[in-house]
Short mmCIF file of C-alpha atoms and ligand atoms in Angstrom, two decimals:
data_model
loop_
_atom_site.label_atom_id
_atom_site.label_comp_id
_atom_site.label_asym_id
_atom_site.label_seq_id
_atom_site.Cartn_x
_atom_site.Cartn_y
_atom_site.Cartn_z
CA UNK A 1 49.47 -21.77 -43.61
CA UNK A 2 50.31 -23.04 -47.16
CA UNK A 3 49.29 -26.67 -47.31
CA UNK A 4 51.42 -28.01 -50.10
CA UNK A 5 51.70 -31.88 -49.65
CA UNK A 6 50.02 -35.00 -48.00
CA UNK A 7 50.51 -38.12 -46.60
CA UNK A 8 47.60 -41.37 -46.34
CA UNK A 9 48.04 -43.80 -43.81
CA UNK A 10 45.32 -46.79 -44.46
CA UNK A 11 44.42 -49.20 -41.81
CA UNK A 12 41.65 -51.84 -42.38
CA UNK A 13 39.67 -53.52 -45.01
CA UNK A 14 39.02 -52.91 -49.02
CA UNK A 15 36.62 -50.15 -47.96
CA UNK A 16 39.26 -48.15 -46.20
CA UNK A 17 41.35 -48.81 -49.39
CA UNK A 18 39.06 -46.88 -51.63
CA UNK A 19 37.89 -44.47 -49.25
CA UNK A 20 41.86 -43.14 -48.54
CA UNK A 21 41.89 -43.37 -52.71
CA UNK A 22 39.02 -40.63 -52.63
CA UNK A 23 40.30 -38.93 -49.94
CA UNK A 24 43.54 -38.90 -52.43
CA UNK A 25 41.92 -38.10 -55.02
CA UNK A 26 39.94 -34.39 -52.87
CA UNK A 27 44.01 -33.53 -51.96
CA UNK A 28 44.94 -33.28 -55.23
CA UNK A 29 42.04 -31.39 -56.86
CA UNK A 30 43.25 -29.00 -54.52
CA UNK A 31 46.71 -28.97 -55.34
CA UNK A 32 48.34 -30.74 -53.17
CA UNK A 33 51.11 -33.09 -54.11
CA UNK A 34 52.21 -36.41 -52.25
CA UNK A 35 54.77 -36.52 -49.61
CA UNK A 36 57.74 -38.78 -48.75
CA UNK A 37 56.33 -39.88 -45.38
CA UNK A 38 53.67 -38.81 -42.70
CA UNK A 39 56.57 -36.56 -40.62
CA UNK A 40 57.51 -34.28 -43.71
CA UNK A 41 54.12 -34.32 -45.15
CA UNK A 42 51.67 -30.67 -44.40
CA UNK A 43 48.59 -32.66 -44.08
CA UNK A 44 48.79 -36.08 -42.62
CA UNK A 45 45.52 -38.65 -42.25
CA UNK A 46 45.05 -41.46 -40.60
CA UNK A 47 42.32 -43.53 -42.19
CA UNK A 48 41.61 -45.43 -39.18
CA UNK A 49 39.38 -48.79 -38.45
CA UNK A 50 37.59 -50.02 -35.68
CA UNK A 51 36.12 -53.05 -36.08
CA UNK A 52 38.60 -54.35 -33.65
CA UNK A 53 39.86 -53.76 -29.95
CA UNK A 54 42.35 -51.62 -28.96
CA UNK A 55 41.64 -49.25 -32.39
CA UNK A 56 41.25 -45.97 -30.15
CA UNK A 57 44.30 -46.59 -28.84
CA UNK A 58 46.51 -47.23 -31.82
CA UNK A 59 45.43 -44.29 -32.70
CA UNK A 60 46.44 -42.35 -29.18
CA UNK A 61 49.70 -43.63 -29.59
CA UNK A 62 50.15 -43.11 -34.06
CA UNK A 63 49.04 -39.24 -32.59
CA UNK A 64 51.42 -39.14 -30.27
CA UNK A 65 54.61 -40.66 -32.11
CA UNK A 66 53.70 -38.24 -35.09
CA UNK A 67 53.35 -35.10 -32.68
CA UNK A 68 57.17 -35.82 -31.38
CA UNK A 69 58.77 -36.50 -34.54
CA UNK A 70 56.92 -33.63 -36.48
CA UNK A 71 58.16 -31.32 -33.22
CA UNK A 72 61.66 -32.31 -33.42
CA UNK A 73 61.28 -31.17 -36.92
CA UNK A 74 59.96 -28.51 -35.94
CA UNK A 75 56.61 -29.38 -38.26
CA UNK A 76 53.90 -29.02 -36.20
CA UNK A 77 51.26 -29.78 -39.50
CA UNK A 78 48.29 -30.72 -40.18
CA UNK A 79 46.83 -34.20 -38.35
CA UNK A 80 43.49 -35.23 -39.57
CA UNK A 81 41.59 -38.41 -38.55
CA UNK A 82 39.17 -39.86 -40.90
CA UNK A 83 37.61 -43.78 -41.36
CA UNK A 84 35.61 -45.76 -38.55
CA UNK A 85 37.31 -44.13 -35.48
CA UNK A 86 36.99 -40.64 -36.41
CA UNK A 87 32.68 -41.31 -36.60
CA UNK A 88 33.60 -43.54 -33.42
CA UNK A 89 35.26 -41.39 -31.28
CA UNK A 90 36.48 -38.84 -32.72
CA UNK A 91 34.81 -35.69 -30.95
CA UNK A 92 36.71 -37.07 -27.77
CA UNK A 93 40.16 -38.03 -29.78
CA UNK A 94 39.96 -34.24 -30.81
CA UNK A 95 39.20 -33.20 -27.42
CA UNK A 96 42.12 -34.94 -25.84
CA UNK A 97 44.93 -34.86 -28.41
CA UNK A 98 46.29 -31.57 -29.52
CA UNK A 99 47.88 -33.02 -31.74
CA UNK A 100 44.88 -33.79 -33.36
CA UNK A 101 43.70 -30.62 -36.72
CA UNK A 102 40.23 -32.20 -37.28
CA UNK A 103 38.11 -35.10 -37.66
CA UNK A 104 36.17 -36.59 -40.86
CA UNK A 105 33.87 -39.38 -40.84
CA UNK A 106 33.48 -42.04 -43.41
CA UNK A 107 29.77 -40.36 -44.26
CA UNK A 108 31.43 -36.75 -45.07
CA UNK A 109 34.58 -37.30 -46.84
CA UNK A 110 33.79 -35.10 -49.35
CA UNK A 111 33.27 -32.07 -46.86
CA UNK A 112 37.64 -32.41 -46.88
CA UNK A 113 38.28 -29.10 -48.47
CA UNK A 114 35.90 -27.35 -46.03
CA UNK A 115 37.70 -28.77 -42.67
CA UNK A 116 40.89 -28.09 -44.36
CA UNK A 117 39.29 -24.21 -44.79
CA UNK A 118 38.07 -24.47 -41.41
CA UNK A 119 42.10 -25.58 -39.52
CA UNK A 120 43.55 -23.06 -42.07
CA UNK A 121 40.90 -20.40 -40.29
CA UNK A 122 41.88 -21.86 -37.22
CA UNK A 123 39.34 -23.83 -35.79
CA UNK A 124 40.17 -27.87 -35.25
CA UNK A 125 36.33 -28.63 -36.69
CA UNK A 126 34.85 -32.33 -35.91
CA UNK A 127 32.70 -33.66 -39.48
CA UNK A 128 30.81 -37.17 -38.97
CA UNK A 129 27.11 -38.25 -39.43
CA UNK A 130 25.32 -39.83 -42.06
CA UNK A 131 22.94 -38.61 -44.63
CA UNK A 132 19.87 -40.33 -46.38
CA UNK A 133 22.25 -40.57 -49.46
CA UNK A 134 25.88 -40.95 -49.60
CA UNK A 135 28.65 -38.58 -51.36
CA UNK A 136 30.41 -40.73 -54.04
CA UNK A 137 32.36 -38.67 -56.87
CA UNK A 138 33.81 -41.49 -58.76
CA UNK A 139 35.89 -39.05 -60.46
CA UNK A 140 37.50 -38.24 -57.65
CA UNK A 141 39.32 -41.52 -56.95
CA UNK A 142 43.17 -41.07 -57.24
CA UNK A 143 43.13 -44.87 -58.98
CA UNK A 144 46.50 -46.45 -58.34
CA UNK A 145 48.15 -48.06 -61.11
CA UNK A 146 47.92 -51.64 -61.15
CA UNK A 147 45.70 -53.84 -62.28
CA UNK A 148 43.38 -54.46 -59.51
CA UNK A 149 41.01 -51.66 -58.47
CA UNK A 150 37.76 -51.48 -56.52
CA UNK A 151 34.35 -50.00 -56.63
CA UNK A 152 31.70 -49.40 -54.03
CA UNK A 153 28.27 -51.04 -54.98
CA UNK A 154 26.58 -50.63 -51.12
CA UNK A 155 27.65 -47.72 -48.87
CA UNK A 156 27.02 -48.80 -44.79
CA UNK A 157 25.51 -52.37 -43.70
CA UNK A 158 21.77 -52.49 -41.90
CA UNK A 159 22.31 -56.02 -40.67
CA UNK A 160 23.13 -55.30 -36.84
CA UNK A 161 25.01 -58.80 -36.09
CA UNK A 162 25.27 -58.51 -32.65
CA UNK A 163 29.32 -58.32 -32.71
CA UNK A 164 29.85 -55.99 -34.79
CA UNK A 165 30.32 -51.95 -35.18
CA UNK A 166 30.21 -51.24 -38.82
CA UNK A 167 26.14 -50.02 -39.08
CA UNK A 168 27.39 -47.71 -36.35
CA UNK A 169 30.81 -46.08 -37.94
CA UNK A 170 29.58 -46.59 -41.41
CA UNK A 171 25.78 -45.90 -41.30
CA UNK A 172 22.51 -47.80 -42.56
CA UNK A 173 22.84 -49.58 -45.54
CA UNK A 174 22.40 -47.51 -49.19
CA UNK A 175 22.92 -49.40 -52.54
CA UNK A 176 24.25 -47.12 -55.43
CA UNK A 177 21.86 -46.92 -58.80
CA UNK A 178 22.86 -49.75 -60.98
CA UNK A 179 23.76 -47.68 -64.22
CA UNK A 180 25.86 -45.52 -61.90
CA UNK A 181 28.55 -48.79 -60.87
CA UNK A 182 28.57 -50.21 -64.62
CA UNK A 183 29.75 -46.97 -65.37
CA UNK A 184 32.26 -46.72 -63.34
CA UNK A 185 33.35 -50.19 -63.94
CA UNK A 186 33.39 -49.56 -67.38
CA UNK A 187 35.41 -46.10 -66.80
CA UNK A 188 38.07 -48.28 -64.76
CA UNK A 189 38.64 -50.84 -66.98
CA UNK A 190 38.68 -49.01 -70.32
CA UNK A 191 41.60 -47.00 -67.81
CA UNK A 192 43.13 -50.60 -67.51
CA UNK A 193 41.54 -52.29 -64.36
CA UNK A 194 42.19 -55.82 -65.20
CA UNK A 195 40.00 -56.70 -62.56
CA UNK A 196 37.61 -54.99 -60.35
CA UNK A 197 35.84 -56.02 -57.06
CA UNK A 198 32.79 -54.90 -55.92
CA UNK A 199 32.56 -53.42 -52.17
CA UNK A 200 29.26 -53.92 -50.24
CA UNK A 201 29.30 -55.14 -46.37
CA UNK A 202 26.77 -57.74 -47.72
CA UNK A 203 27.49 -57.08 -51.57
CA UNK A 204 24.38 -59.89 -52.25
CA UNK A 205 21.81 -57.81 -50.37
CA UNK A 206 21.95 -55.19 -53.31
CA UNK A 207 18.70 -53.83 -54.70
CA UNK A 208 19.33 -50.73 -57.34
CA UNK A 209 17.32 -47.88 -55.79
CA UNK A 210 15.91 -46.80 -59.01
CA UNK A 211 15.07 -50.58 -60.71
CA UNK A 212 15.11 -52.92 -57.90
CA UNK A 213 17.83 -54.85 -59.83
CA UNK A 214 19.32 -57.42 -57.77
CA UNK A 215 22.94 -58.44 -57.06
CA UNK A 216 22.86 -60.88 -60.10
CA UNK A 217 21.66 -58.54 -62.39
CA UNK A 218 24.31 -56.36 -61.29
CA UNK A 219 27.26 -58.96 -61.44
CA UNK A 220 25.80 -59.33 -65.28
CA UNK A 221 25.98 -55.79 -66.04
CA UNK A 222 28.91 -54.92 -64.88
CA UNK A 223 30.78 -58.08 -66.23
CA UNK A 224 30.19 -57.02 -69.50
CA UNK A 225 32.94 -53.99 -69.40
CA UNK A 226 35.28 -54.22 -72.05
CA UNK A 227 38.48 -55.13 -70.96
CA UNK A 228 37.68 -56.48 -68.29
CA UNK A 229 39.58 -59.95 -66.98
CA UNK A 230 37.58 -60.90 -63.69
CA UNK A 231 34.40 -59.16 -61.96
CA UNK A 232 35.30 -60.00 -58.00
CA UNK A 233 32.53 -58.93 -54.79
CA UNK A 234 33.38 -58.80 -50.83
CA UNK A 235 31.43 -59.83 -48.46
CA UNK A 236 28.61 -61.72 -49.31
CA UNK A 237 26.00 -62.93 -46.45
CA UNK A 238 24.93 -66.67 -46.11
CA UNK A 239 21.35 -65.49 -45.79
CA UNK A 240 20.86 -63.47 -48.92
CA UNK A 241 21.65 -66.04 -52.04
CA UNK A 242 18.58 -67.41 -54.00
CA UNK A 243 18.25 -69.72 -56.46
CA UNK A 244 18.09 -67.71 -59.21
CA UNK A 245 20.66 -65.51 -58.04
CA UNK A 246 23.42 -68.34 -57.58
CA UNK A 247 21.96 -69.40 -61.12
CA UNK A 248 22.91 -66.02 -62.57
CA UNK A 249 26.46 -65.66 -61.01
CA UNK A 250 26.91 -69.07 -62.31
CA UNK A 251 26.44 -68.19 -65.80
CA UNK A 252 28.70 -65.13 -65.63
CA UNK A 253 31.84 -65.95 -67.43
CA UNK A 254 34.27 -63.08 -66.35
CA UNK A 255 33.11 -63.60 -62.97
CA UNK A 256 35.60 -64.64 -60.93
CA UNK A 257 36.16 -67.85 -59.09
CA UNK A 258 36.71 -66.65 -55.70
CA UNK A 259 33.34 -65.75 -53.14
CA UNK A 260 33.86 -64.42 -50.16
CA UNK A 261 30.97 -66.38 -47.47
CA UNK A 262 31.77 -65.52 -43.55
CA UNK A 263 30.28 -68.27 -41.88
CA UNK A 264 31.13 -66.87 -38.14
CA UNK A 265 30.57 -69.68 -35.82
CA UNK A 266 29.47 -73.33 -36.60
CA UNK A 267 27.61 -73.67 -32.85
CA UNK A 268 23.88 -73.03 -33.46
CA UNK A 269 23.63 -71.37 -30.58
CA UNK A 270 25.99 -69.05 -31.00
CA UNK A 271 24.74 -68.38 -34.60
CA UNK A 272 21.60 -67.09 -32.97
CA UNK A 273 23.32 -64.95 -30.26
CA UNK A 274 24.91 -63.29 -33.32
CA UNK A 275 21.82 -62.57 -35.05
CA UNK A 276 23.45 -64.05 -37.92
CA UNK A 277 20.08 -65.97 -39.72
CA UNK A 278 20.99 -68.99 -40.61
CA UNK A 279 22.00 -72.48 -38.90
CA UNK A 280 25.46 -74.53 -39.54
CA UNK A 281 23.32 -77.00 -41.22
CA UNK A 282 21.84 -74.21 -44.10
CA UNK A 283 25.71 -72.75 -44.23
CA UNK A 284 26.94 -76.32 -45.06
CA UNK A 285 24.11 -77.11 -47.91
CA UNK A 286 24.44 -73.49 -48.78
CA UNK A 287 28.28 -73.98 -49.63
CA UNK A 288 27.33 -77.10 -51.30
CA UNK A 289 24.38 -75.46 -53.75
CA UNK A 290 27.06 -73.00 -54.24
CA UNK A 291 29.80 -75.60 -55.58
CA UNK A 292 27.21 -77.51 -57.64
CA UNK A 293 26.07 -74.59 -59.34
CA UNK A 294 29.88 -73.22 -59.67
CA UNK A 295 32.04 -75.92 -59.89
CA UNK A 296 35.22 -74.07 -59.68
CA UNK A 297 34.48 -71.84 -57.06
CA UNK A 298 37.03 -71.31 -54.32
CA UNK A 299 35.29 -70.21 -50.71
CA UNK A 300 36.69 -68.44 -48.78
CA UNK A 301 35.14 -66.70 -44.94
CA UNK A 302 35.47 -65.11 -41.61
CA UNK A 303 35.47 -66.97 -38.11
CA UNK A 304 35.07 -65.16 -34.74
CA UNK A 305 36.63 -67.48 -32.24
CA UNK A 306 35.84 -66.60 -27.92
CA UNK A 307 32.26 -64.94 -28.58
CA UNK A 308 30.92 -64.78 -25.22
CA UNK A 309 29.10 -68.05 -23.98
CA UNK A 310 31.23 -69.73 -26.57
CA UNK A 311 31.84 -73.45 -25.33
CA UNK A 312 34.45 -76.24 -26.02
CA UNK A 313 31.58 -78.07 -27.83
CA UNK A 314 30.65 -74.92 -29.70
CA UNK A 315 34.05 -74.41 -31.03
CA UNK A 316 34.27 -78.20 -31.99
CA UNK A 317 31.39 -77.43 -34.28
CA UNK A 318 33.30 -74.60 -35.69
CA UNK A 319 36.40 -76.84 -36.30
CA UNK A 320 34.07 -79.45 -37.77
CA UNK A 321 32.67 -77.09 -40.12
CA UNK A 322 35.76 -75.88 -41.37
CA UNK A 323 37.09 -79.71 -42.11
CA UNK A 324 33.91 -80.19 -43.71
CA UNK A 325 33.47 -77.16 -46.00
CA UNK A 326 37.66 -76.98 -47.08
CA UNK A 327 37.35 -73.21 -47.55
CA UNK A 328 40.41 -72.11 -49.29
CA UNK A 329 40.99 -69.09 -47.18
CA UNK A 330 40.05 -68.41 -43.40
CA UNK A 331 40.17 -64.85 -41.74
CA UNK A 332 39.78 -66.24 -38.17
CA UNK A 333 39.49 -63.33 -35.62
CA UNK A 334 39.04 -63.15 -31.55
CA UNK A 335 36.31 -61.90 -30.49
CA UNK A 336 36.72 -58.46 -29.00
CA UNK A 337 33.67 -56.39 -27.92
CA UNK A 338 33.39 -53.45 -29.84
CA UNK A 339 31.04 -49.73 -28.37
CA UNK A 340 27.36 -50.08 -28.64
CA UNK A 341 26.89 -53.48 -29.74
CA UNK A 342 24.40 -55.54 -28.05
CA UNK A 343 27.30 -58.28 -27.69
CA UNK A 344 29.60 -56.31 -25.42
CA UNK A 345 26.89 -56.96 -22.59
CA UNK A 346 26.67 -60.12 -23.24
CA UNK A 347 27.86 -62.80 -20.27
CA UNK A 348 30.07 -65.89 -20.92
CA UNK A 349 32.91 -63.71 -21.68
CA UNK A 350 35.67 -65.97 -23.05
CA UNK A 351 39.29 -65.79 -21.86
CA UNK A 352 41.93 -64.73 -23.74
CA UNK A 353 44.42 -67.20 -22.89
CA UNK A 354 41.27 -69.59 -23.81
CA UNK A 355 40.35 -67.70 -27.22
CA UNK A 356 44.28 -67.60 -28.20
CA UNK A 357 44.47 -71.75 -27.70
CA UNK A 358 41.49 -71.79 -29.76
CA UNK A 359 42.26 -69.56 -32.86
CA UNK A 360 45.58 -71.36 -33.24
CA UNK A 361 44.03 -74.79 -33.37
CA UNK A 362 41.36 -73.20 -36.23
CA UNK A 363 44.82 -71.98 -38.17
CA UNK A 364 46.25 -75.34 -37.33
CA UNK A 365 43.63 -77.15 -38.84
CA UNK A 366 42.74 -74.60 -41.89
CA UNK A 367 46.41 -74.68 -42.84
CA UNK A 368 46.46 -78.19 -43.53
CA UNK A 369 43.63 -78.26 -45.81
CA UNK A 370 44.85 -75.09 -47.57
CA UNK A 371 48.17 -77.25 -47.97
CA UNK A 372 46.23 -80.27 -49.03
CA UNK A 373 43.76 -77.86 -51.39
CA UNK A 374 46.65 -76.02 -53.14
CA UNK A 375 48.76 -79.41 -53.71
CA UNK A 376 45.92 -80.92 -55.83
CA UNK A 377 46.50 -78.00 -58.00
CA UNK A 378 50.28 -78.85 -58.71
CA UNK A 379 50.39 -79.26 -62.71
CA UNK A 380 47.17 -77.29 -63.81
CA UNK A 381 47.79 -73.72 -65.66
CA UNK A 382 46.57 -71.00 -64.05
CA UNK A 383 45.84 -67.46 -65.26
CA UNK A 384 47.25 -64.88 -62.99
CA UNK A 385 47.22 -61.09 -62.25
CA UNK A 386 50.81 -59.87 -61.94
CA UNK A 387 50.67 -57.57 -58.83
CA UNK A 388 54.81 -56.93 -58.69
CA UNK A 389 57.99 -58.31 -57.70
CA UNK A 390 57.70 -61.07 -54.60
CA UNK A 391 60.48 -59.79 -52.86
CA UNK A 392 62.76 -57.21 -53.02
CA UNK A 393 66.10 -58.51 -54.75
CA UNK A 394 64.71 -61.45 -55.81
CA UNK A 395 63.52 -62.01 -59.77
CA UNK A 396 60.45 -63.71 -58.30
CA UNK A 397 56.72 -62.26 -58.77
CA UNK A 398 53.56 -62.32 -57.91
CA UNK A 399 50.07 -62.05 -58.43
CA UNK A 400 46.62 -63.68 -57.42
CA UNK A 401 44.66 -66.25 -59.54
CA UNK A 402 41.02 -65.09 -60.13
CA UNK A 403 40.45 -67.83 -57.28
CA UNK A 404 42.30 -64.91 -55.34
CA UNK A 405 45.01 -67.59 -54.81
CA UNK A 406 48.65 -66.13 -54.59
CA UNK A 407 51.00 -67.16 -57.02
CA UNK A 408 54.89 -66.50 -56.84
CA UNK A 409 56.71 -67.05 -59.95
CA UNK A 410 59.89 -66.66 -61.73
CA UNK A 411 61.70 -67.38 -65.14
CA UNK A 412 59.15 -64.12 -66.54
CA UNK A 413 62.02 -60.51 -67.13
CA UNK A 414 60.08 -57.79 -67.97
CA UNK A 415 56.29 -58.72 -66.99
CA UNK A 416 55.03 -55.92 -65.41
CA UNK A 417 52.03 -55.21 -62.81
CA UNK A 418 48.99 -55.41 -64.37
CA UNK A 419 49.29 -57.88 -66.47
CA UNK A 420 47.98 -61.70 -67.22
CA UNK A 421 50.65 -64.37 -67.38
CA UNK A 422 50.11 -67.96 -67.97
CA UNK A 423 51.55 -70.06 -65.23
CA UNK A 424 52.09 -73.74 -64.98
CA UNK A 425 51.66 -74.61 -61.02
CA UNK A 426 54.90 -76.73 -60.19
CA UNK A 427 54.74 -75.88 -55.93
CA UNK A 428 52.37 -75.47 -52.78
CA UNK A 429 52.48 -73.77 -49.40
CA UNK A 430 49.52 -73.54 -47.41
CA UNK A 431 49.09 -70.09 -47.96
CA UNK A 432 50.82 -69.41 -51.86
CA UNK A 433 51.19 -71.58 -54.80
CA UNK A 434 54.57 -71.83 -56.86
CA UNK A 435 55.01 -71.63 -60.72
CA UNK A 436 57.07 -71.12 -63.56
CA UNK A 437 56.13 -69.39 -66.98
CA UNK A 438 54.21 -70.56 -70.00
CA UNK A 439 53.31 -68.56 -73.05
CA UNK A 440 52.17 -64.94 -72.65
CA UNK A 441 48.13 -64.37 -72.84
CA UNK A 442 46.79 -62.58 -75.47
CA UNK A 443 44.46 -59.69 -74.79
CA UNK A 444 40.59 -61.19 -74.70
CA UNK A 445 38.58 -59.39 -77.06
CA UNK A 446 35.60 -57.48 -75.99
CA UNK A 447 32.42 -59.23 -75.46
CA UNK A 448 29.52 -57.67 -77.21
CA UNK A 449 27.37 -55.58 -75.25
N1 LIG B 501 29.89 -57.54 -43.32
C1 LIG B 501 30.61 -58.76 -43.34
C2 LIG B 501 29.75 -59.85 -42.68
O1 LIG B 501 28.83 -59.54 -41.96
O2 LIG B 501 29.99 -61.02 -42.85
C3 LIG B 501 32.01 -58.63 -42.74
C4 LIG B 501 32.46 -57.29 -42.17
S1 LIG B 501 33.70 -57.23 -40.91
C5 LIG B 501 34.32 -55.68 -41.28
C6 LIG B 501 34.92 -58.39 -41.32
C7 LIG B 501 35.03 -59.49 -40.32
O3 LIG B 501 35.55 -59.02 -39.09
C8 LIG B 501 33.73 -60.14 -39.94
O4 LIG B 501 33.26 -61.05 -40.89
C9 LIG B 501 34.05 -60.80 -38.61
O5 LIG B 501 34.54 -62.11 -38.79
C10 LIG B 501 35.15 -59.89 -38.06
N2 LIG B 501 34.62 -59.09 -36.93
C11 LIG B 501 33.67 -58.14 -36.96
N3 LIG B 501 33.41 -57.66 -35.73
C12 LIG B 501 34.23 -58.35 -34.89
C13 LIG B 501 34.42 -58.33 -33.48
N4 LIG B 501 33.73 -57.52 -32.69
N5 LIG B 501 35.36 -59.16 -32.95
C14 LIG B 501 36.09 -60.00 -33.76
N6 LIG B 501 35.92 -60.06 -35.08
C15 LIG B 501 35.00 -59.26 -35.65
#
């Protein structure tokens, strides 16, 4: 069997991004080249995620539209699953679906070439499981181009909120050295990463294994790459900023205006049931030490809506956060119960009919503050990231202000992605801001090491 060419199909967060970029990157160290789509390619994965319901099944039925149009073909190929549902369930995908080569977990991506060996010998082998330390060849990535890259800074999460599956399909929690991510940063940006974010399930919990450097001497470090436009981080946890941490990203220049906070409930009691640390009250004057030390800073967070036991008061508290706070973003998600958390026993479960009614009156009310929020920004000039045409056929464009704001714009022929344009703000949606052209930026010079 001469594997020749591949296809990457990414579901999921940042993570699964960079992950399918490394698993990229193993393909074509060994020659392979990129297909047209997953049907024609000889090796296909599906870098799957499971943090919510029905993920097993997507995957059942991606399997099983892929088998019939590769057999009508007449392309049988190779299938792998890799990402959260592979170290989920993966063992029993491979055990029902024939369709199905092998199976790599998120902890043993870098064992690709040997289960590619293994389905070229024949066998259909199953890789997950996590080691004390985590494989990470940074030289491996197959970067995209484009401006905007990522790099991991925490492999796994340890925090066990009682929703949620990720210490199970990604493992405990391991931070990567310090020098080790400045050098990759560094490496990326020299290659012309405009900006890079920093991946971590709780990015502010990080402690360098070799220093004990925390997550604001890292944001320092790394900020210092030349070339470099913004330094961005996903997902920090209410519980782990300190004083002197917020007081370091504060005095970070190229660090960008956009932080990430999931606040997951505003009901006390729920809080608790989610093992989540802190009260609606210390998320409230957390968001405020946060905006006094950073006055620009845009918040953004994640809501689960319908955890079990949730009441109509406790989601009033959630709504009351939300019109106090004025994130800029919300990611507002219904609760599903996910394998072996402790929440999927819990009682109180919510309907769905009752969680739908709610989630749409949180986007009711977060949309009109995000309208309200991006109005008052009508007539300031904005820096922005070009990340490519809006629309094909139109001569519009966008990119993302380092507030991670999107920006469509026109009146700019021949900008490219990649690069920094000045835009005056002259329109709002709730969820993009309008502008036209100014001058274009000149490169920043390098700071001094
Ligand atoms: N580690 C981050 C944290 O703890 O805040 C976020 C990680 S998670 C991959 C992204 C978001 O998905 C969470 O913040 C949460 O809002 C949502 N989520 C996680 N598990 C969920 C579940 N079982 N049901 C609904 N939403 C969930």
């Amino acid at each position: 069997m001469a594997l020749k060419t591949y296809f990457i199909e990414t579901w999921g967060c940042q993570m699964n991004v960079l992950d399918s970029q490394h698993l990229e990157g193993l393909l074509r160290a060994r020659g392979l080249e990129p297909a047209g789509d997953a049907v024609e390619a000889d090796v296909t994965l599906l870098n799957t995620c499971a943090v919510r319901e029905k993920a097993v099944q997507k995957v059942a039925s991606r399997l099983g539209e892929l088998r019939q149009a590769r057999q009508a073909g007449g392309k049988p190929g190779v299938i792998g699953l890799c990402g959260c549902v592979a170290e989920q369930d993966g063992a029993r995908l491979l055990a029902r679906s024939n369709a199905l080569s092998f199976v790599l977990g998120p902890g043993k991506m870098s064992q690709l070439g040997g289960a590619l060996d293994a389905v070229e010998a024949g066998q259909r082998p199953s890789v997950t499981g996590f080691g004390a330390t985590r494989d990470y060849d940074a030289h491996l990535i197959a970067r995209p181009a484009g401006g905007r890259q990522f790099v991991t800074a925490i492999h796994g999460c340890s925090q066990h909120c009682t929703f949620c599956v990720v210490p199970y399909t990604r493992g405990h929690e391991v931070s990567r050295p310090l020098a080790e991510i400045v050098a990759e940063v560094r490496e990326v940006a020299t290659a012309g990463g405009r900006e890079v974010t920093l991946l971590g399930q709780t990015i502010n919990a990080y402690r360098c294994p070799a220093t004990g450097a925390d997550f604001g001497d890292l944001l320092r470090a790394a900020a210092q790459a030349p070339g470099l436009w913004r330094l961005q981080y996903v997902t920090s946890h209410p519980k782990f900023f300190t004083d002197g941490m917020i007081a370091k990203m504060a005095g970070i220049e190229r660090v960008g205006s956009y932080l990430h906070v999931p606040f997951q409930s505003g009901a006390d009691t729920i809080l608790r049931r989610m093992h989540r640390g802190y009260s609606g009250a210390e998320y409230v004057a957390l968001a405020a030490r946060l905006r006094s030390a950073m006055p620009r800073v845009s918040l953004s967070t994640d809501v689960i809506v319908g955890f079990p036991g949730e009441t109509e008061d406790d989601f009033e508290r959630t709504l009351a956060l939300v019109e106090e706070v004025r994130f800029s973003q919300l990611f507002g998600f219904v609760y599903s119960p996910r394998p072996k958390t402790p929440a999927a026993r819990y009682e109180g479960r919510i309907s769905r009919a009752l969680a739908h009614s709610r989630i749409e009156r949180l986007f009711a009310a977060q949309s009109a503050i995000q309208l309200e929020l991006n109005q008052g920004l009508i007539g300031r000039d904005v820096e922005v990231l070009v990340d490519g045409p809006a629309r094909r056929g139109t001569t519009q464009w966008q990119g993302r202000g380092d507030d991670n704001r999107v920006v469509n714009f026109s009146g700019w022929d021949g900008i490219a992605a990649g690069a920094l344009a000045e835009i005056t703000i002259t329109g709002a949606t709730p969820h993009a801001l309008l502008g036209e052209r100014r001058a274009p930026v000149a490169r920043r010079p390098a700071p001094s090491a």
